[in-house]
Amino acid sequence: MHPPGLPLLGREPEQEVLAEAVSGLTARRPALVTLSGTAGFGQNALLRWAAGLAEDRGLRVLRARGTPGESDLPYAAVTQLLGPTADIASANTASEGPPGRDGPLPGLAELLRTAWDRPTLLAVADLQWLDPDSLHWLQALVRRLPGAPIAVLAGAIGPVPPSDALPGPVAVSRLVLPPLGPAQVAAAVTLVCGGQGQERFTAVAAEATRGNPAVLHDALRRFADTGHEPADARVPQLRAIVAAATADHATRVLRGLPAPAVAVLRALAVCGDLLDFPLVRTLARPRPEYEAGLRETLEATGLTAPGPGAALRLTGPEVRARVLEEMPADERADLYARAAELAHRAAADDADIARLLLTARPIGAPWAVHVLRRAAADALRAADHVRASACLARALEEPLDREQRAWLSLRLAAVEVLEAPEAGDRRFAAILRSPDADLAGARLRAADLALARGGSDVVRQALTDALPAARGGERSALTALFWLAELGRHDDTDLLLHEVPPLPDHPTSPAQAGARAWQLALLGEDLLTTRALARRAFAGPADEGGLLLPRLAACRALCLADDMDEAGLRLDELLTEARRDHARAAASLVLTGRGDMNLRRGRPDLAERDVAAAERALPHTHLHPLYAPYARAVRILVALESGDRKQTAALMALPDPDASWNTMAGAHLLFARALVDIADGKPVEAIDLLLAAGRRLLRLQYVNPALLPWRSMAARACHALGHDQEAHRLSREELALARRWGAPSAVGWAELGIGRVAREGRAARLREAVRTLRAASDNMAYIGALMELATAELDAGRRRAAEPLIAEVSRLTSAHPGSRPAARARALAQRLGRPPTAAVRGLHPAWAALSDVERRTATLAGLGHGNRDIADMLSVTTRTVELRLSGAYKKLRISGRAELREMVRLMEGYDTDVA
């Protein structure tokens, strides 16, 4: 429909034909003209224009319009044309006569008689909705047109139904209205918007409206109301306005369609892009009498367009949305359900069927749950967690038994960690409180995943509630999980602890073994028992040995016990499991722990990779306050050691999570901040942070310096300020605790701390630290000790003693030239008077640690001999050669033969005799 006051742009040819019909009527010549086309193309506007032209010339004009509501009312259109005085009742009776009989047609004779006195124009709009009796009456009139001064103008959406609806001896002028062309669209833009539109603006107006005059004029009028010029910069705003106008046009068209056509449009909106048109028509279930011409009718609405092959598609998302909005909610849910069943029978993809199921009512069939679960798994693999959550939540609406519902809820809660963590915690808590004995596995898994996210108060209370009813392995595992959550926090108001049994000293349960190993490691007690318990955590039945948190705790205990190679392998296994189960929070926790371990091993590149992967798995903004400070602390230390000062400053500038300060994670963050201050030359600030970290750990009774060597770092800051007495006290205290624990890395680090603040015998103490750390797995501490000793040797003028130390530091840091240790190594090399990248010949510091057989085997391998040749020369097996080389690589802190060959080349002539 054209807005009032606008000319009929682009309809000049049709106006000429209609004007000729009116002029002929003035000369008493009959005429028959039909106008057809898509809804909104101006059929009715042209009829009104022609009727107005006839009235201006003094002709009689009779009007009628077909409507869906009156399409079954006999002679409804005739009544509009002639008024209620026509003898409709007698005509109804007569029309029941035998086929082919015209019968008394109401008012027809009177119309023909009066037309001789006053030529008459009949304008009939929306011919497609005419009731059968009115159409029969109109056909009778057309047959009587010759010699009668009557012009019949009929408009229809789509083709005139049927194609022979108005046969007769008078020639028919059939006008099919086309869409507006570019020139007409440009003229409309100029007319409505008050100025010429720019090229792209006009092109988009034509493309977005599909040349539909009604949509175009409505959209341009709305755009003009905004007061903007039709410029290319306003194209996004124009597109939004056209979408709204198209949707409103769809609503008007829908309200003028019969129910069968609307039903098919609704089916197209639901699954037209998924199913072929015959299946869509089957879904809509139109009555047989509406089957003929249904496709043509739908295309004439302007809401559909032909798709690939024989498909039919809605013209745009705004049309689809409006079609669905016009449906009652219950009918829409039922239609989606039937569409999903049809798509399932047609073997459509899981993702497409799931899209239908998300809006459908419950199906009540097992296949629906299977489809939704498979679709959720595909979405998770594509990292689409919103869609995965939606599919799993929809699956829970289907009928399920208790066990199925529990495991499905568990999967959903694990996925909700990003979008709805509180909802996920409530699901975890509900599973934990389920009383069914056969849900023990689900309860354990729920507790494990919930606490991996951080363990909200809701989850902790639910875990405490579940413990009294738990039996056997479930009870021991739940107890272990509870204590693992408590090991990282200190809350004076906690009223739950007395309700949970303590961990046994020597547990046999794998879950409790992992928790107890971590507890002993934090307390710095019984290294051998800690190692044994940590290894026991990876053995046992699946219900207990398969939990992630106890095994992660065991890995961290192994790290503090200097078993980093074994811990690294176990962490890789845990990460694989977490990723396989799409447990993002658990994966983030494992990756952060592995990053911490790689940093200790002197691999900032691997640590940087791990913390970046942890951020991708679960962004820091979604981390629970219990774990967020630890993750941030590791990121700070990685950035600091990698030499990325910009990233370090950005992480330091983030606001502190105040709620976490009484936790172990909070102490980690304080420690990391202090190390940045030490690197920046701020010992006063560093001491405050380090002592604050120590107080938090002491409140938790965690005294193991392998966790955080805060005492030695505080001693270093005190020494810089001249507080030597306090520095020595802190250093000696850490050394005593490290020796009680017994791990070489902790002892060596403490010895390094003593050497840094020693007044006398500094070099000797540093040599002791180097010897101890050479046998440890903490490369970062070893590199630090080498640099401190090299500095001391240079300060004392012992350049030859400093040479191999600097060479070793250069080798260990060569893979990370941008790191802070590499920069210090270059500075030491410059003090030595050599180029920073020059290799220093001499005996490798760790060469003496090799046994005689390892030294001979390593030398032969470094000289280029293969394992079989070495085995023949030494009269041993190839396996023996492999084991000796493996041990040598570990002691020399190298990764393979390439580094060994370079090392042997540099040491040639010092101690490489293989005789």
PDB file of C-alpha atoms in Angstrom, residues 285-373:
ATOM      1  CA  ARG A 285      -0.973 -30.004   6.968  1.00  0.00           C
ATOM      2  CA  PRO A 286      -3.064 -27.722   4.713  1.00  0.00           C
ATOM      3  CA  ARG A 287      -6.449 -28.992   3.548  1.00  0.00           C
ATOM      4  CA  PRO A 288      -6.399 -30.685   0.114  1.00  0.00           C
ATOM      5  CA  GLU A 289      -8.479 -27.952  -1.514  1.00  0.00           C
ATOM      6  CA  TYR A 290      -5.711 -25.450  -0.734  1.00  0.00           C
ATOM      7  CA  GLU A 291      -2.901 -27.552  -2.202  1.00  0.00           C
ATOM      8  CA  ALA A 292      -3.366 -26.275  -5.753  1.00  0.00           C
ATOM      9  CA  GLY A 293      -1.589 -22.990  -6.305  1.00  0.00           C
ATOM     10  CA  LEU A 294      -0.329 -22.834  -2.721  1.00  0.00           C
ATOM     11  CA  ARG A 295       3.272 -22.238  -3.723  1.00  0.00           C
ATOM     12  CA  GLU A 296       2.304 -19.448  -6.118  1.00  0.00           C
ATOM     13  CA  THR A 297       0.170 -17.840  -3.431  1.00  0.00           C
ATOM     14  CA  LEU A 298       3.058 -17.880  -0.954  1.00  0.00           C
ATOM     15  CA  GLU A 299       5.496 -16.417  -3.472  1.00  0.00           C
ATOM     16  CA  ALA A 300       3.006 -13.654  -4.224  1.00  0.00           C
ATOM     17  CA  THR A 301       3.008 -12.543  -0.597  1.00  0.00           C
ATOM     18  CA  GLY A 302       6.539 -11.223  -1.015  1.00  0.00           C
ATOM     19  CA  LEU A 303       7.506 -13.048   2.161  1.00  0.00           C
ATOM     20  CA  THR A 304       9.036 -16.022   0.349  1.00  0.00           C
ATOM     21  CA  ALA A 305      11.491 -16.574  -2.459  1.00  0.00           C
ATOM     22  CA  PRO A 306      12.575 -19.674  -4.395  1.00  0.00           C
ATOM     23  CA  GLY A 307      15.548 -21.483  -2.910  1.00  0.00           C
ATOM     24  CA  PRO A 308      17.924 -24.070  -4.375  1.00  0.00           C
ATOM     25  CA  GLY A 309      16.123 -26.650  -6.441  1.00  0.00           C
ATOM     26  CA  ALA A 310      12.467 -26.823  -5.479  1.00  0.00           C
ATOM     27  CA  ALA A 311      12.969 -25.221  -2.078  1.00  0.00           C
ATOM     28  CA  LEU A 312      11.070 -22.213  -0.811  1.00  0.00           C
ATOM     29  CA  ARG A 313      12.597 -19.818   1.719  1.00  0.00           C
ATOM     30  CA  LEU A 314      11.446 -16.833   3.706  1.00  0.00           C
ATOM     31  CA  THR A 315      12.978 -13.617   2.421  1.00  0.00           C
ATOM     32  CA  GLY A 316      14.836 -12.624   5.588  1.00  0.00           C
ATOM     33  CA  PRO A 317      15.356 -13.090   9.312  1.00  0.00           C
ATOM     34  CA  GLU A 318      13.026 -10.207  10.159  1.00  0.00           C
ATOM     35  CA  VAL A 319      10.208 -11.936   8.276  1.00  0.00           C
ATOM     36  CA  ARG A 320      10.941 -15.216  10.037  1.00  0.00           C
ATOM     37  CA  ALA A 321      10.938 -13.524  13.427  1.00  0.00           C
ATOM     38  CA  ARG A 322       7.651 -11.736  12.770  1.00  0.00           C
ATOM     39  CA  VAL A 323       5.952 -14.891  11.485  1.00  0.00           C
ATOM     40  CA  LEU A 324       6.944 -16.730  14.664  1.00  0.00           C
ATOM     41  CA  GLU A 325       6.020 -13.821  16.924  1.00  0.00           C
ATOM     42  CA  GLU A 326       2.484 -13.893  15.557  1.00  0.00           C
ATOM     43  CA  MET A 327       2.077 -17.492  16.775  1.00  0.00           C
ATOM     44  CA  PRO A 328       0.728 -18.372  20.234  1.00  0.00           C
ATOM     45  CA  ALA A 329       3.528 -19.808  22.376  1.00  0.00           C
ATOM     46  CA  ASP A 330       1.974 -23.253  22.832  1.00  0.00           C
ATOM     47  CA  GLU A 331       1.312 -23.618  19.111  1.00  0.00           C
ATOM     48  CA  ARG A 332       4.863 -22.541  18.345  1.00  0.00           C
ATOM     49  CA  ALA A 333       6.319 -25.098  20.761  1.00  0.00           C
ATOM     50  CA  ASP A 334       4.147 -27.826  19.256  1.00  0.00           C
ATOM     51  CA  LEU A 335       5.149 -26.881  15.711  1.00  0.00           C
ATOM     52  CA  TYR A 336       8.844 -27.008  16.619  1.00  0.00           C
ATOM     53  CA  ALA A 337       8.321 -30.413  18.226  1.00  0.00           C
ATOM     54  CA  ARG A 338       6.633 -31.831  15.140  1.00  0.00           C
ATOM     55  CA  ALA A 339       9.326 -30.283  12.949  1.00  0.00           C
ATOM     56  CA  ALA A 340      12.033 -31.891  15.059  1.00  0.00           C
ATOM     57  CA  GLU A 341      10.387 -35.301  14.747  1.00  0.00           C
ATOM     58  CA  LEU A 342      10.089 -34.852  10.990  1.00  0.00           C
ATOM     59  CA  ALA A 343      13.739 -33.744  10.731  1.00  0.00           C
ATOM     60  CA  HIS A 344      14.796 -36.744  12.815  1.00  0.00           C
ATOM     61  CA  ARG A 345      12.942 -39.100  10.472  1.00  0.00           C
ATOM     62  CA  ALA A 346      14.556 -37.311   7.524  1.00  0.00           C
ATOM     63  CA  ALA A 347      18.028 -37.977   9.047  1.00  0.00           C
ATOM     64  CA  ALA A 348      18.961 -34.309   9.377  1.00  0.00           C
ATOM     65  CA  ASP A 349      22.145 -33.250  11.183  1.00  0.00           C
ATOM     66  CA  ASP A 350      22.157 -33.270  14.982  1.00  0.00           C
ATOM     67  CA  ALA A 351      22.832 -29.527  15.137  1.00  0.00           C
ATOM     68  CA  ASP A 352      19.789 -28.765  12.965  1.00  0.00           C
ATOM     69  CA  ILE A 353      17.505 -31.056  14.926  1.00  0.00           C
ATOM     70  CA  ALA A 354      18.796 -29.615  18.197  1.00  0.00           C
ATOM     71  CA  ARG A 355      18.023 -26.102  16.961  1.00  0.00           C
ATOM     72  CA  LEU A 356      14.409 -27.169  16.552  1.00  0.00           C
ATOM     73  CA  LEU A 357      14.314 -28.966  19.888  1.00  0.00           C
ATOM     74  CA  LEU A 358      15.521 -25.897  21.761  1.00  0.00           C
ATOM     75  CA  THR A 359      12.157 -24.215  21.146  1.00  0.00           C
ATOM     76  CA  ALA A 360      10.000 -27.338  21.097  1.00  0.00           C
ATOM     77  CA  ARG A 361       7.885 -28.774  23.847  1.00  0.00           C
ATOM     78  CA  PRO A 362       9.278 -31.981  25.440  1.00  0.00           C
ATOM     79  CA  ILE A 363       9.249 -34.786  22.890  1.00  0.00           C
ATOM     80  CA  GLY A 364       9.178 -37.666  25.354  1.00  0.00           C
ATOM     81  CA  ALA A 365      11.325 -39.901  23.123  1.00  0.00           C
ATOM     82  CA  PRO A 366      14.860 -41.129  23.907  1.00  0.00           C
ATOM     83  CA  TRP A 367      16.208 -39.951  20.562  1.00  0.00           C
ATOM     84  CA  ALA A 368      15.661 -36.307  21.549  1.00  0.00           C
ATOM     85  CA  VAL A 369      18.042 -36.575  24.525  1.00  0.00           C
ATOM     86  CA  HIS A 370      20.656 -38.365  22.420  1.00  0.00           C
ATOM     87  CA  VAL A 371      20.476 -35.696  19.715  1.00  0.00           C
ATOM     88  CA  LEU A 372      20.783 -32.869  22.223  1.00  0.00           C
ATOM     89  CA  ARG A 373      23.753 -34.479  23.952  1.00  0.00           C
TER      90      ARG A 373
END
